[in-house]
mmCIF file of C-alpha atoms in Angstrom:
data_model
loop_
_atom_site.group_PDB
_atom_site.id
_atom_site.type_symbol
_atom_site.label_atom_id
_atom_site.label_comp_id
_atom_site.label_asym_id
_atom_site.label_seq_id
_atom_site.Cartn_x
_atom_site.Cartn_y
_atom_site.Cartn_z
ATOM 1 C CA UNK A 23 25.899 90.355 -1.626
ATOM 2 C CA UNK A 24 29.117 88.595 -0.903
ATOM 3 C CA UNK A 25 27.278 85.767 0.787
ATOM 4 C CA UNK A 26 26.862 84.009 -2.542
ATOM 5 C CA UNK A 27 30.529 82.924 -2.821
ATOM 6 C CA UNK A 28 30.451 81.543 0.703
ATOM 7 C CA UNK A 29 27.306 79.559 0.078
ATOM 8 C CA UNK A 30 28.470 78.283 -3.266
ATOM 9 C CA UNK A 31 31.741 77.305 -1.625
ATOM 10 C CA UNK A 32 29.882 75.323 1.021
ATOM 11 C CA UNK A 33 27.690 73.807 -1.659
ATOM 12 C CA UNK A 34 30.812 72.718 -3.517
ATOM 13 C CA UNK A 35 32.080 71.068 -0.333
ATOM 14 C CA UNK A 36 28.712 69.394 0.116
ATOM 15 C CA UNK A 37 28.843 68.108 -3.438
ATOM 16 C CA UNK A 38 32.292 66.620 -2.888
ATOM 17 C CA UNK A 39 31.063 65.063 0.343
ATOM 18 C CA UNK A 40 28.083 63.466 -1.366
ATOM 19 C CA UNK A 41 30.364 61.915 -3.969
ATOM 20 C CA UNK A 42 32.715 60.485 -1.341
ATOM 21 C CA UNK A 43 30.398 58.301 0.748
ATOM 22 C CA UNK A 44 30.627 55.408 -1.686
ATOM 23 C CA UNK A 45 33.436 54.072 0.474
ATOM 24 C CA UNK A 46 32.297 55.668 3.684
ATOM 25 C CA UNK A 47 30.975 53.346 6.329
ATOM 26 C CA UNK A 48 27.700 53.497 8.174
ATOM 27 C CA UNK A 49 27.866 54.152 11.842
ATOM 28 C CA UNK A 50 24.952 52.119 12.966
ATOM 29 C CA UNK A 51 25.114 48.583 14.168
ATOM 30 C CA UNK A 52 23.471 45.642 12.425
ATOM 31 C CA UNK A 53 22.538 42.145 13.507
ATOM 32 C CA UNK A 54 21.624 39.293 11.214
ATOM 33 C CA UNK A 55 20.840 35.685 12.077
ATOM 34 C CA UNK A 56 20.175 32.448 10.173
ATOM 35 C CA UNK A 57 19.130 29.027 11.428
ATOM 36 C CA UNK A 58 21.304 26.157 10.271
ATOM 37 C CA UNK A 59 20.965 22.568 11.477
ATOM 38 C CA UNK A 60 19.292 23.603 14.680
ATOM 39 C CA UNK A 61 21.911 26.251 15.405
ATOM 40 C CA UNK A 62 21.271 29.973 15.150
ATOM 41 C CA UNK A 63 24.236 31.742 13.584
ATOM 42 C CA UNK A 64 24.403 35.423 14.526
ATOM 43 C CA UNK A 65 26.399 37.951 12.530
ATOM 44 C CA UNK A 66 26.988 41.430 13.984
ATOM 45 C CA UNK A 67 28.626 44.286 12.115
ATOM 46 C CA UNK A 68 28.845 48.024 11.728
ATOM 47 C CA UNK A 69 29.786 47.608 8.103
ATOM 48 C CA UNK A 70 31.304 45.104 5.733
ATOM 49 C CA UNK A 71 34.803 45.664 7.084
ATOM 50 C CA UNK A 72 33.990 46.517 10.697
ATOM 51 C CA UNK A 73 32.612 43.661 12.738
ATOM 52 C CA UNK A 74 31.243 43.978 16.236
ATOM 53 C CA UNK A 75 33.850 42.498 18.561
ATOM 54 C CA UNK A 76 32.724 41.528 22.076
ATOM 55 C CA UNK A 77 29.177 42.707 21.428
ATOM 56 C CA UNK A 78 26.614 41.430 23.922
ATOM 57 C CA UNK A 79 23.782 39.467 22.351
ATOM 58 C CA UNK A 80 20.742 38.552 24.398
ATOM 59 C CA UNK A 81 18.252 35.952 23.160
ATOM 60 C CA UNK A 82 14.712 36.733 24.249
ATOM 61 C CA UNK A 83 11.417 34.978 23.830
ATOM 62 C CA UNK A 84 9.692 37.505 21.555
ATOM 63 C CA UNK A 85 6.271 36.704 23.032
ATOM 64 C CA UNK A 86 7.051 36.845 26.739
ATOM 65 C CA UNK A 87 10.212 38.953 26.772
ATOM 66 C CA UNK A 88 12.027 36.471 28.989
ATOM 67 C CA UNK A 89 15.776 36.196 28.444
ATOM 68 C CA UNK A 90 16.651 32.678 27.360
ATOM 69 C CA UNK A 91 20.349 32.953 26.582
ATOM 70 C CA UNK A 92 23.075 35.508 26.202
ATOM 71 C CA UNK A 93 26.497 35.532 24.649
ATOM 72 C CA UNK A 94 29.353 37.606 23.324
ATOM 73 C CA UNK A 95 30.481 37.900 19.717
ATOM 74 C CA UNK A 96 33.983 36.912 18.671
ATOM 75 C CA UNK A 97 36.479 39.062 16.759
ATOM 76 C CA UNK A 98 34.590 38.340 13.523
ATOM 77 C CA UNK A 99 31.305 39.482 15.023
ATOM 78 C CA UNK A 100 29.910 35.941 15.029
ATOM 79 C CA UNK A 101 28.187 33.936 17.698
ATOM 80 C CA UNK A 102 26.080 30.816 17.433
ATOM 81 C CA UNK A 103 23.826 28.991 19.812
ATOM 82 C CA UNK A 104 21.473 25.998 19.655
ATOM 83 C CA UNK A 105 17.793 26.870 19.295
ATOM 84 C CA UNK A 106 16.529 27.018 22.894
ATOM 85 C CA UNK A 107 14.171 24.110 23.594
ATOM 86 C CA UNK A 108 11.907 26.424 25.603
ATOM 87 C CA UNK A 109 11.139 28.521 22.534
ATOM 88 C CA UNK A 110 10.903 25.543 20.192
ATOM 89 C CA UNK A 111 8.439 23.751 22.459
ATOM 90 C CA UNK A 112 6.012 26.669 22.619
ATOM 91 C CA UNK A 113 6.689 27.862 19.075
ATOM 92 C CA UNK A 114 7.561 31.439 19.987
ATOM 93 C CA UNK A 115 9.757 33.686 17.860
ATOM 94 C CA UNK A 116 13.213 34.558 19.147
ATOM 95 C CA UNK A 117 14.213 38.170 19.563
ATOM 96 C CA UNK A 118 17.955 38.826 19.401
ATOM 97 C CA UNK A 119 19.119 42.078 20.944
ATOM 98 C CA UNK A 120 22.649 43.270 20.268
ATOM 99 C CA UNK A 121 24.228 45.819 22.595
ATOM 100 C CA UNK A 122 27.480 46.943 21.020
ATOM 101 C CA UNK A 123 28.289 49.684 23.509
ATOM 102 C CA UNK A 124 28.376 53.466 23.052
ATOM 103 C CA UNK A 125 24.613 53.400 22.816
ATOM 104 C CA UNK A 126 24.587 51.170 19.738
ATOM 105 C CA UNK A 127 21.783 48.646 19.775
ATOM 106 C CA UNK A 128 20.062 46.523 17.173
ATOM 107 C CA UNK A 129 17.422 43.804 17.097
ATOM 108 C CA UNK A 130 16.643 40.822 14.914
ATOM 109 C CA UNK A 131 13.705 38.437 15.010
ATOM 110 C CA UNK A 132 14.197 34.731 14.269
ATOM 111 C CA UNK A 133 10.736 33.510 13.383
ATOM 112 C CA UNK A 134 9.513 30.314 14.994
ATOM 113 C CA UNK A 135 8.839 28.715 11.605
ATOM 114 C CA UNK A 136 12.530 28.967 10.703
ATOM 115 C CA UNK A 137 13.535 26.541 13.414
ATOM 116 C CA UNK A 138 10.213 24.721 13.714
ATOM 117 C CA UNK A 139 10.843 23.184 10.277
ATOM 118 C CA UNK A 140 13.982 21.517 11.573
ATOM 119 C CA UNK A 141 12.299 20.107 14.631
ATOM 120 C CA UNK A 142 9.231 18.776 12.805
ATOM 121 C CA UNK A 143 11.476 17.127 10.243
ATOM 122 C CA UNK A 144 13.259 15.174 12.942
ATOM 123 C CA UNK A 145 10.104 14.581 14.962
ATOM 124 C CA UNK A 146 8.137 13.183 12.051
ATOM 125 C CA UNK A 147 11.158 11.294 10.762
ATOM 126 C CA UNK A 148 9.819 7.799 11.584
ATOM 127 C CA UNK A 149 6.647 8.522 9.635
ATOM 128 C CA UNK A 150 8.351 9.807 6.496
ATOM 129 C CA UNK A 151 10.996 7.135 6.487
ATOM 130 C CA UNK A 152 8.562 4.684 4.950
ATOM 131 C CA UNK A 153 8.312 6.756 1.804
ATOM 132 C CA UNK A 154 11.882 7.953 1.610
ATOM 133 C CA UNK A 155 13.500 4.640 0.645
ATOM 134 C CA UNK A 156 11.004 4.199 -2.156
ATOM 135 C CA UNK A 157 12.569 6.875 -4.305
ATOM 136 C CA UNK A 158 16.171 5.621 -4.136
ATOM 137 C CA UNK A 159 15.143 2.028 -4.850
ATOM 138 C CA UNK A 160 13.129 3.063 -7.906
ATOM 139 C CA UNK A 161 15.992 5.161 -9.253
ATOM 140 C CA UNK A 162 18.330 2.439 -8.102
ATOM 141 C CA UNK A 163 17.761 0.239 -11.106
ATOM 142 C CA UNK A 164 19.500 2.695 -13.401
ATOM 143 C CA UNK A 165 22.411 3.886 -11.309
ATOM 144 C CA UNK A 166 25.307 1.566 -10.517
ATOM 145 C CA UNK A 167 25.597 2.774 -6.953
ATOM 146 C CA UNK A 168 22.096 1.574 -6.275
ATOM 147 C CA UNK A 169 23.124 -2.014 -6.944
ATOM 148 C CA UNK A 170 25.483 -1.762 -4.044
ATOM 149 C CA UNK A 171 22.648 -0.309 -2.020
ATOM 150 C CA UNK A 172 20.420 -3.208 -2.940
ATOM 151 C CA UNK A 173 23.263 -5.606 -2.285
ATOM 152 C CA UNK A 174 23.724 -4.161 1.157
ATOM 153 C CA UNK A 175 20.265 -4.228 2.662
ATOM 154 C CA UNK A 176 21.754 -3.554 6.051
ATOM 155 C CA UNK A 177 21.698 0.233 5.352
ATOM 156 C CA UNK A 178 18.950 1.257 7.670
ATOM 157 C CA UNK A 179 16.259 3.716 6.703
ATOM 158 C CA UNK A 180 17.357 6.157 9.343
ATOM 159 C CA UNK A 181 20.928 6.148 8.054
ATOM 160 C CA UNK A 182 19.754 6.544 4.498
ATOM 161 C CA UNK A 183 17.551 9.415 5.451
ATOM 162 C CA UNK A 184 20.458 11.094 7.212
ATOM 163 C CA UNK A 185 22.625 10.727 4.092
ATOM 164 C CA UNK A 186 19.935 12.134 1.827
ATOM 165 C CA UNK A 187 19.246 14.964 4.212
ATOM 166 C CA UNK A 188 22.914 15.853 4.332
ATOM 167 C CA UNK A 189 23.230 15.747 0.558
ATOM 168 C CA UNK A 190 20.197 17.961 0.083
ATOM 169 C CA UNK A 191 21.502 20.307 2.738
ATOM 170 C CA UNK A 192 24.882 20.570 0.995
ATOM 171 C CA UNK A 193 23.343 21.096 -2.424
ATOM 172 C CA UNK A 194 20.980 23.748 -1.106
ATOM 173 C CA UNK A 195 23.780 25.466 0.771
ATOM 174 C CA UNK A 196 25.968 25.723 -2.320
ATOM 175 C CA UNK A 197 23.057 26.981 -4.409
ATOM 176 C CA UNK A 198 21.908 29.459 -1.814
ATOM 177 C CA UNK A 199 25.330 30.757 -0.782
ATOM 178 C CA UNK A 200 25.548 33.411 -3.526
ATOM 179 C CA UNK A 201 22.012 34.573 -2.817
ATOM 180 C CA UNK A 202 22.702 34.799 0.888
ATOM 181 C CA UNK A 203 25.910 36.704 0.197
ATOM 182 C CA UNK A 204 23.986 39.083 -2.057
ATOM 183 C CA UNK A 205 21.387 39.660 0.633
ATOM 184 C CA UNK A 206 24.032 40.323 3.250
ATOM 185 C CA UNK A 207 25.858 42.728 0.971
ATOM 186 C CA UNK A 208 22.607 44.520 0.286
ATOM 187 C CA UNK A 209 22.065 44.926 4.019
ATOM 188 C CA UNK A 210 25.635 46.043 4.635
ATOM 189 C CA UNK A 211 25.469 48.860 2.154
ATOM 190 C CA UNK A 212 25.611 52.258 3.825
ATOM 191 C CA UNK A 213 23.317 55.103 2.897
ATOM 192 C CA UNK A 214 23.161 55.508 -0.845
ATOM 193 C CA UNK A 215 23.310 58.638 -2.933
ATOM 194 C CA UNK A 216 19.512 58.679 -3.050
ATOM 195 C CA UNK A 217 19.169 59.016 0.719
ATOM 196 C CA UNK A 218 21.940 61.593 0.958
ATOM 197 C CA UNK A 219 20.699 63.831 -1.816
ATOM 198 C CA UNK A 220 17.143 63.331 -0.573
ATOM 199 C CA UNK A 221 18.128 64.418 2.921
ATOM 200 C CA UNK A 222 19.917 67.528 1.690
ATOM 201 C CA UNK A 223 16.843 68.297 -0.399
ATOM 202 C CA UNK A 224 14.636 67.953 2.673
ATOM 203 C CA UNK A 225 16.836 70.357 4.622
ATOM 204 C CA UNK A 226 16.783 72.980 1.865
ATOM 205 C CA UNK A 227 13.040 72.462 1.528
ATOM 206 C CA UNK A 228 12.331 72.806 5.246
ATOM 207 C CA UNK A 229 14.365 75.970 5.579
ATOM 208 C CA UNK A 230 12.878 77.264 2.362
ATOM 209 C CA UNK A 231 9.428 76.773 3.836
ATOM 210 C CA UNK A 232 10.491 78.602 6.990
ATOM 211 C CA UNK A 233 11.803 81.495 4.901
ATOM 212 C CA UNK A 234 8.618 81.574 2.854
ATOM 213 C CA UNK A 235 6.418 81.538 5.947
ATOM 214 C CA UNK A 236 8.515 84.335 7.384
ATOM 215 C CA UNK A 237 8.327 86.440 4.242
ATOM 216 C CA UNK A 238 4.526 86.414 4.294
ATOM 217 C CA UNK A 239 4.337 88.100 7.681
ATOM 218 C CA UNK B 20 27.665 59.234 19.131
ATOM 219 C CA UNK B 21 24.185 58.469 17.865
ATOM 220 C CA UNK B 22 22.348 56.651 20.635
ATOM 221 C CA UNK B 23 20.035 53.967 19.280
ATOM 222 C CA UNK B 24 16.422 53.158 20.032
ATOM 223 C CA UNK B 25 15.723 51.301 23.254
ATOM 224 C CA UNK B 26 19.009 51.981 25.026
ATOM 225 C CA UNK B 27 17.993 54.785 27.352
ATOM 226 C CA UNK B 28 15.362 54.829 30.062
ATOM 227 C CA UNK B 29 12.241 56.973 29.821
ATOM 228 C CA UNK B 30 13.373 59.725 32.256
ATOM 229 C CA UNK B 31 16.628 60.247 30.334
ATOM 230 C CA UNK B 32 14.741 60.359 27.035
ATOM 231 C CA UNK B 33 12.204 62.817 28.421
ATOM 232 C CA UNK B 34 14.949 65.005 29.877
ATOM 233 C CA UNK B 35 16.676 65.036 26.489
ATOM 234 C CA UNK B 36 13.459 66.058 24.741
ATOM 235 C CA UNK B 37 12.882 68.903 27.200
ATOM 236 C CA UNK B 38 16.438 70.236 26.951
ATOM 237 C CA UNK B 39 16.477 69.949 23.167
ATOM 238 C CA UNK B 40 13.096 71.688 22.922
ATOM 239 C CA UNK B 41 14.296 74.514 25.157
ATOM 240 C CA UNK B 42 17.503 74.926 23.143
ATOM 241 C CA UNK B 43 15.601 74.860 19.859
ATOM 242 C CA UNK B 44 13.141 77.461 21.143
ATOM 243 C CA UNK B 45 15.974 79.789 22.138
ATOM 244 C CA UNK B 46 17.698 79.122 18.819
ATOM 245 C CA UNK B 47 14.593 79.954 16.812
ATOM 246 C CA UNK B 48 13.863 83.092 18.826
ATOM 247 C CA UNK B 49 17.386 84.428 18.367
ATOM 248 C CA UNK B 50 17.611 83.364 14.744
ATOM 249 C CA UNK B 51 18.229 86.200 12.348
ATOM 250 C CA UNK B 52 15.995 85.205 9.454
ATOM 251 C CA UNK B 53 18.303 86.862 6.938
ATOM 252 C CA UNK B 54 20.776 84.139 7.781
ATOM 253 C CA UNK B 55 18.326 81.295 7.270
ATOM 254 C CA UNK B 56 20.169 79.973 4.234
ATOM 255 C CA UNK B 57 23.443 79.827 6.175
ATOM 256 C CA UNK B 58 21.709 77.771 8.846
ATOM 257 C CA UNK B 59 20.252 75.492 6.166
ATOM 258 C CA UNK B 60 23.582 74.955 4.448
ATOM 259 C CA UNK B 61 25.317 74.214 7.737
ATOM 260 C CA UNK B 62 22.528 71.832 8.728
ATOM 261 C CA UNK B 63 23.109 70.062 5.410
ATOM 262 C CA UNK B 64 26.863 69.965 6.109
ATOM 263 C CA UNK B 65 26.180 68.395 9.509
ATOM 264 C CA UNK B 66 23.786 65.905 7.910
ATOM 265 C CA UNK B 67 26.388 64.787 5.379
ATOM 266 C CA UNK B 68 29.355 65.124 7.767
ATOM 267 C CA UNK B 69 28.392 61.957 9.603
ATOM 268 C CA UNK B 70 29.142 59.977 6.446
ATOM 269 C CA UNK B 71 32.749 61.095 6.363
ATOM 270 C CA UNK B 72 34.816 58.648 8.318
ATOM 271 C CA UNK B 73 38.217 59.319 9.736
ATOM 272 C CA UNK B 74 40.121 56.044 9.761
ATOM 273 C CA UNK B 75 43.110 56.250 12.074
ATOM 274 C CA UNK B 76 44.514 52.992 13.365
ATOM 275 C CA UNK B 77 41.909 50.373 14.130
ATOM 276 C CA UNK B 78 39.178 52.864 14.943
ATOM 277 C CA UNK B 79 37.160 54.888 12.511
ATOM 278 C CA UNK B 80 34.631 57.434 13.593
ATOM 279 C CA UNK B 81 32.663 59.912 11.578
ATOM 280 C CA UNK B 82 32.940 63.688 11.563
ATOM 281 C CA UNK B 83 30.428 65.488 13.733
ATOM 282 C CA UNK B 84 30.935 69.154 12.728
ATOM 283 C CA UNK B 85 29.012 70.418 15.755
ATOM 284 C CA UNK B 86 31.916 72.722 16.681
ATOM 285 C CA UNK B 87 31.736 74.347 13.258
ATOM 286 C CA UNK B 88 27.994 74.891 13.582
ATOM 287 C CA UNK B 89 28.481 76.349 17.044
ATOM 288 C CA UNK B 90 31.225 78.722 15.931
ATOM 289 C CA UNK B 91 29.162 80.159 13.091
ATOM 290 C CA UNK B 92 25.582 79.802 14.315
ATOM 291 C CA UNK B 93 25.606 80.054 18.096
ATOM 292 C CA UNK B 94 22.150 79.198 19.445
ATOM 293 C CA UNK B 95 20.857 78.533 15.949
ATOM 294 C CA UNK B 96 22.957 75.352 16.039
ATOM 295 C CA UNK B 97 20.086 73.756 17.988
ATOM 296 C CA UNK B 98 17.426 73.869 15.247
ATOM 297 C CA UNK B 99 20.037 73.077 12.577
ATOM 298 C CA UNK B 100 21.293 69.987 14.406
ATOM 299 C CA UNK B 101 17.760 68.887 15.294
ATOM 300 C CA UNK B 102 16.683 68.908 11.646
ATOM 301 C CA UNK B 103 19.859 67.154 10.489
ATOM 302 C CA UNK B 104 19.656 64.461 13.172
ATOM 303 C CA UNK B 105 15.965 63.834 12.506
ATOM 304 C CA UNK B 106 16.738 63.208 8.843
ATOM 305 C CA UNK B 107 19.722 61.009 9.697
ATOM 306 C CA UNK B 108 17.480 58.939 11.973
ATOM 307 C CA UNK B 109 14.797 58.560 9.317
ATOM 308 C CA UNK B 110 16.977 58.054 6.249
ATOM 309 C CA UNK B 111 20.128 56.374 7.583
ATOM 310 C CA UNK B 112 18.761 54.825 10.794
ATOM 311 C CA UNK B 113 21.562 56.585 12.695
ATOM 312 C CA UNK B 114 20.266 56.871 16.215
ATOM 313 C CA UNK B 115 16.715 56.245 17.325
ATOM 314 C CA UNK B 116 13.817 58.623 16.809
ATOM 315 C CA UNK B 117 12.907 58.427 20.503
ATOM 316 C CA UNK B 118 16.513 59.319 21.362
ATOM 317 C CA UNK B 119 16.387 62.342 19.048
ATOM 318 C CA UNK B 120 16.050 64.789 21.933
ATOM 319 C CA UNK B 121 19.009 63.347 23.812
ATOM 320 C CA UNK B 122 21.142 63.147 20.673
ATOM 321 C CA UNK B 123 20.274 66.722 19.694
ATOM 322 C CA UNK B 124 21.159 68.079 23.109
ATOM 323 C CA UNK B 125 24.378 66.029 23.276
ATOM 324 C CA UNK B 126 25.642 67.556 20.053
ATOM 325 C CA UNK B 127 24.070 71.022 20.044
ATOM 326 C CA UNK B 128 24.778 72.053 23.620
ATOM 327 C CA UNK B 129 28.574 71.693 23.226
ATOM 328 C CA UNK B 130 28.240 73.727 20.028
ATOM 329 C CA UNK B 131 26.574 76.611 21.861
ATOM 330 C CA UNK B 132 28.980 76.350 24.780
ATOM 331 C CA UNK B 133 31.998 76.508 22.450
ATOM 332 C CA UNK B 134 30.467 79.486 20.679
ATOM 333 C CA UNK B 135 30.407 81.516 23.880
ATOM 334 C CA UNK B 136 33.694 80.157 25.265
ATOM 335 C CA UNK B 137 35.760 80.908 22.192
ATOM 336 C CA UNK B 138 33.933 83.940 20.877
ATOM 337 C CA UNK B 139 36.636 86.361 22.068
ATOM 338 C CA UNK B 140 39.269 84.382 20.161
ATOM 339 C CA UNK B 141 37.129 84.039 17.034
ATOM 340 C CA UNK B 142 36.233 87.716 17.036
ATOM 341 C CA UNK B 143 39.869 88.810 17.088
ATOM 342 C CA UNK B 144 40.336 87.490 13.568
ATOM 343 C CA UNK B 145 43.509 86.385 11.850
ATOM 344 C CA UNK B 146 45.485 83.645 13.535
ATOM 345 C CA UNK B 147 43.443 83.858 16.743
ATOM 346 C CA UNK B 148 40.310 83.036 14.779
ATOM 347 C CA UNK B 149 42.020 79.909 13.472
ATOM 348 C CA UNK B 150 43.012 78.897 16.990
ATOM 349 C CA UNK B 151 39.480 79.611 18.204
ATOM 350 C CA UNK B 152 38.105 77.518 15.355
ATOM 351 C CA UNK B 153 40.370 74.628 16.282
ATOM 352 C CA UNK B 154 39.257 74.851 19.901
ATOM 353 C CA UNK B 155 35.586 74.912 18.820
ATOM 354 C CA UNK B 156 35.978 71.835 16.633
ATOM 355 C CA UNK B 157 38.062 69.960 19.179
ATOM 356 C CA UNK B 158 35.998 70.771 22.270
ATOM 357 C CA UNK B 159 32.698 70.369 20.425
ATOM 358 C CA UNK B 160 33.413 66.686 19.860
ATOM 359 C CA UNK B 161 35.062 66.264 23.267
ATOM 360 C CA UNK B 162 32.048 67.638 25.117
ATOM 361 C CA UNK B 163 29.621 65.728 22.922
ATOM 362 C CA UNK B 164 31.449 62.508 23.829
ATOM 363 C CA UNK B 165 31.290 63.385 27.531
ATOM 364 C CA UNK B 166 27.560 64.192 27.299
ATOM 365 C CA UNK B 167 26.866 60.973 25.390
ATOM 366 C CA UNK B 168 28.709 59.026 28.074
ATOM 367 C CA UNK B 169 26.691 60.865 30.734
ATOM 368 C CA UNK B 170 23.463 59.855 28.954
ATOM 369 C CA UNK B 171 24.646 56.255 29.057
ATOM 370 C CA UNK B 172 25.521 56.485 32.757
ATOM 371 C CA UNK B 173 22.201 54.969 33.782
ATOM 372 C CA UNK B 174 22.573 51.976 31.438
ATOM 373 C CA UNK B 175 24.565 48.927 32.491
ATOM 374 C CA UNK B 176 27.511 50.184 30.460
ATOM 375 C CA UNK B 177 28.091 52.950 33.015
ATOM 376 C CA UNK B 178 29.589 56.414 32.631
ATOM 377 C CA UNK B 179 33.274 55.583 32.978
ATOM 378 C CA UNK B 180 33.379 52.702 30.499
ATOM 379 C CA UNK B 181 31.333 54.599 27.942
ATOM 380 C CA UNK B 182 33.392 57.762 28.420
ATOM 381 C CA UNK B 183 36.662 55.878 28.007
ATOM 382 C CA UNK B 184 35.548 54.133 24.825
ATOM 383 C CA UNK B 185 33.964 57.241 23.336
ATOM 384 C CA UNK B 186 36.851 59.574 24.126
ATOM 385 C CA UNK B 187 39.499 57.134 22.923
ATOM 386 C CA UNK B 188 37.560 56.475 19.735
ATOM 387 C CA UNK B 189 37.026 60.137 18.997
ATOM 388 C CA UNK B 190 40.544 61.520 19.526
ATOM 389 C CA UNK B 191 41.314 61.410 15.777
ATOM 390 C CA UNK B 192 37.927 62.977 15.096
ATOM 391 C CA UNK B 193 38.584 65.776 17.571
ATOM 392 C CA UNK B 194 41.827 66.586 15.776
ATOM 393 C CA UNK B 195 40.209 66.362 12.336
ATOM 394 C CA UNK B 196 37.285 68.521 13.418
ATOM 395 C CA UNK B 197 39.665 71.045 14.916
ATOM 396 C CA UNK B 198 41.517 71.375 11.622
ATOM 397 C CA UNK B 199 38.339 71.518 9.506
ATOM 398 C CA UNK B 200 36.766 74.132 11.778
ATOM 399 C CA UNK B 201 39.980 76.172 12.006
ATOM 400 C CA UNK B 202 40.303 76.264 8.209
ATOM 401 C CA UNK B 203 36.662 77.184 7.681
ATOM 402 C CA UNK B 204 36.549 79.832 10.380
ATOM 403 C CA UNK B 205 39.947 81.216 9.323
ATOM 404 C CA UNK B 206 38.735 81.489 5.740
ATOM 405 C CA UNK B 207 35.519 83.184 6.840
ATOM 406 C CA UNK B 208 37.222 85.668 9.126
ATOM 407 C CA UNK B 209 39.478 86.753 6.248
ATOM 408 C CA UNK B 210 36.854 86.925 3.522
ATOM 409 C CA UNK B 211 33.540 87.494 5.300
ATOM 410 C CA UNK B 212 34.206 88.540 8.903
ATOM 411 C CA UNK B 213 30.623 89.711 9.346
ATOM 412 C CA UNK B 214 29.470 86.108 8.790
ATOM 413 C CA UNK B 215 30.743 85.389 12.261
ATOM 414 C CA UNK B 216 28.763 88.331 13.735
ATOM 415 C CA UNK B 217 30.167 88.275 17.192
ATOM 416 C CA UNK B 218 28.757 91.642 18.129
ATOM 417 C CA UNK B 219 25.331 90.097 18.487
ATOM 418 C CA UNK B 220 24.200 87.356 20.761
ATOM 419 C CA UNK B 221 24.289 84.931 17.847
#
C-alpha cells in the first residue's frame, strides 16, 4: 500500500504544526475586568499582542439582565467605567458582555462583593475613624514624623484616613502587580501542547472506534 | 470564522444544526470506509490548522484548510470538520458549542461545493490539478467568509459590515490556503492520483 507514505507525510506536517503553535495566537476573544477605586477597568484582547479595538462592551445587571451602561474599547482594548450605583445599591453582580464583531463574543462577571467592599469602606468610614487614629498615635512616639503629626493636631481624622488608605492602596498595588500580571499572562496563553496533542489523539481515537465498529459488521 | 456562544438567534442556530446534520449524514453514507484514516488525518490537520496564523500587515487570521478537505474528501468533509470543530470548541474555546452546527455548515459546505466545482480541473492532473487546488483553497475560505457573514446578518452587526470585515481580514488567508492546497493536491496527483478518486461521487 502506497498510502503509508502519504499518511506519514501528513503526520510529519501535523507534527511540525504542533511544534509551531508556541507563538501562534488564539483566535477567540477574551474579556477581563478588575475593580479599582470604584472604577471597573475592562481589558479586552484576542491575545497578548492583539487587543480588541472598538469592541462594544455592555454592562448588564447579572440578576435582572437589564443593560446599565455600554461603551467602546480604545486602541489598547481598555475601557473603564464607574461602578453603577444601581447595581451597588441592590448588591447585584455585573455581567460584562464584549461583542468584538465577526461573531466574537465573550463575557465576564464582576461579583458584587468586589465593589461592595469599596462602598462599605466609605460608608462605614465615620465609624472606623475613631479607631484608625489610635494606631498612628501609638506608633507615633517612636517615629520622628509622628511628632509633627502630634504637633499639628489640625490633621483631621478623615484626612488621615484618606492618607492611610492611599498608602495601603499603593503598597498593595505594587505587591499585587506581579501576581496580576502573572494571572493575565496565564489567561492570555493560547492552547498549549497538551490540548493540541489531546485533540489529535481524540480524533484518531474517534475514527479508530468508527473503523473498529465497522470491521465487526 | 468561529462564531461564539450567544451571538446568533435560536432559528439561525437550529437551521445550522439541521444543515450540518444533513451534510454529515450524506458524508457518512458516502464515506468509503477504506479511506477512514485519510479522513481522520485530514480532520486532525483541520483541527491543528486553526492554530497557524498568517500575519500579513495589521491583520492575522488563522488557516482554515476547508478547501483542502473538500478537494480530497468531498462529502466526507462534513463529518471530518464536525469532529474537528467540536474538539476546537471544547479544548480551545474556539466558537460556541451551540453554534457548532452553524460553524460546521459554514466551513464544510464551501468545501463540498469546491469539490464539485473544481473536480474537472483536479481530475486532469498535472498543472491543472495545482490550479484546481488553488481555486479550492481560495474559494473555500472565500465562501466560508460569505456564509459566516450571512449567519451574522440577523445580528446587529449586519451582513454587509460583517462580510466586509471578514473578507478583508481573510484575503491573506485565501492566498495562503490556495498555495497550501495547490501544493498538497499537486503532490498527490503526481504521487497518488487515486487518492483524489474523482471517478466516484466522493
